[in-house]
mmCIF file of C-alpha atoms in Angstrom:
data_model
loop_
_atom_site.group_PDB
_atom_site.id
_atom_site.type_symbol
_atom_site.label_atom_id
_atom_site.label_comp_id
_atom_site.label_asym_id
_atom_site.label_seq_id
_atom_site.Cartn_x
_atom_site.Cartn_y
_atom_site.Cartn_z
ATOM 1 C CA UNK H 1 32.820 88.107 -24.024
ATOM 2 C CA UNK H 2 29.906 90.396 -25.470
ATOM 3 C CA UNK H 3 30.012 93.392 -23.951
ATOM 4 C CA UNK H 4 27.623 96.486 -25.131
ATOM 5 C CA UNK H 5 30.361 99.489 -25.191
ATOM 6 C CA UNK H 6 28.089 101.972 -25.391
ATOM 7 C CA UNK H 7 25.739 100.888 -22.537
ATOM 8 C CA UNK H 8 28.395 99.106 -20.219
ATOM 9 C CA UNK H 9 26.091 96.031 -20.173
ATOM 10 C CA UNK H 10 26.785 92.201 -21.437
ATOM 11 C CA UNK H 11 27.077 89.288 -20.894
ATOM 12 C CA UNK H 12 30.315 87.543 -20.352
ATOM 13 C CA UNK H 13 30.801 83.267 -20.420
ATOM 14 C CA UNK H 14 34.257 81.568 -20.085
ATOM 15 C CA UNK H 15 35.268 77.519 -19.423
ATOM 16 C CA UNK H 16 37.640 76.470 -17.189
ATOM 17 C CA UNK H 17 39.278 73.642 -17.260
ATOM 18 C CA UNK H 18 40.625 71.629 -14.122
ATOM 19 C CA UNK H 19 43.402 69.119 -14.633
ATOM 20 C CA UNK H 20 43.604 66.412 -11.927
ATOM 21 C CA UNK H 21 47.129 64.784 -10.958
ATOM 22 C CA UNK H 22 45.513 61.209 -12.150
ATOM 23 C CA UNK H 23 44.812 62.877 -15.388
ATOM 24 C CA UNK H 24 41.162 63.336 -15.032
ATOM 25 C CA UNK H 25 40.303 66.556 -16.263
ATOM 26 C CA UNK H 26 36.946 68.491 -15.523
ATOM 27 C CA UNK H 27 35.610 71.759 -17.846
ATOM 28 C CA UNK H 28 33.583 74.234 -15.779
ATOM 29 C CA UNK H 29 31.008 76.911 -17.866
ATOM 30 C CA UNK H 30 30.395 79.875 -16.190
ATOM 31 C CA UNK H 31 28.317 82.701 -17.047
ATOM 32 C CA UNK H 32 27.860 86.562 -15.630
ATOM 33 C CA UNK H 33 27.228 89.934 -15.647
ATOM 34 C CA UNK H 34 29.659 92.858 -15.535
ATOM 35 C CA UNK H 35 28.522 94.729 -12.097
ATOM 36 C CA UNK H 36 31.171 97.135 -11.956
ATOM 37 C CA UNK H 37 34.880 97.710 -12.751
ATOM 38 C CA UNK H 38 36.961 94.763 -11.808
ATOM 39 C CA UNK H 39 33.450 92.572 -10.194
ATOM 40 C CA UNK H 40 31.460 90.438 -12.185
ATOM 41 C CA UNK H 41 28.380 88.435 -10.798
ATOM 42 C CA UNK H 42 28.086 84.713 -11.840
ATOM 43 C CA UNK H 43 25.617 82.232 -12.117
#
């Protein structure tokens, strides 16, 4: 997460990572922009 304190703008990018009963597993990137308290907006 990179977050500019003093301007309230950033980026943030996590990966998420899906496990499937069979074993497969997938990793998801995803990307946004803080919008407001407790929203982001993704790509």
């Amino acid at each position: 997460m990179d977050i500019n304190i003093k301007t309230g703008k950033g980026t943030m990018t996590g990966y998420t990572v899906w496990t499937f009963p069979n074993g497969d597993k997938m990793i998801s990137k995803w990307e946004g922009k803080p919008v407001g308290k407790g929203m982001s907006e993704g790509t």
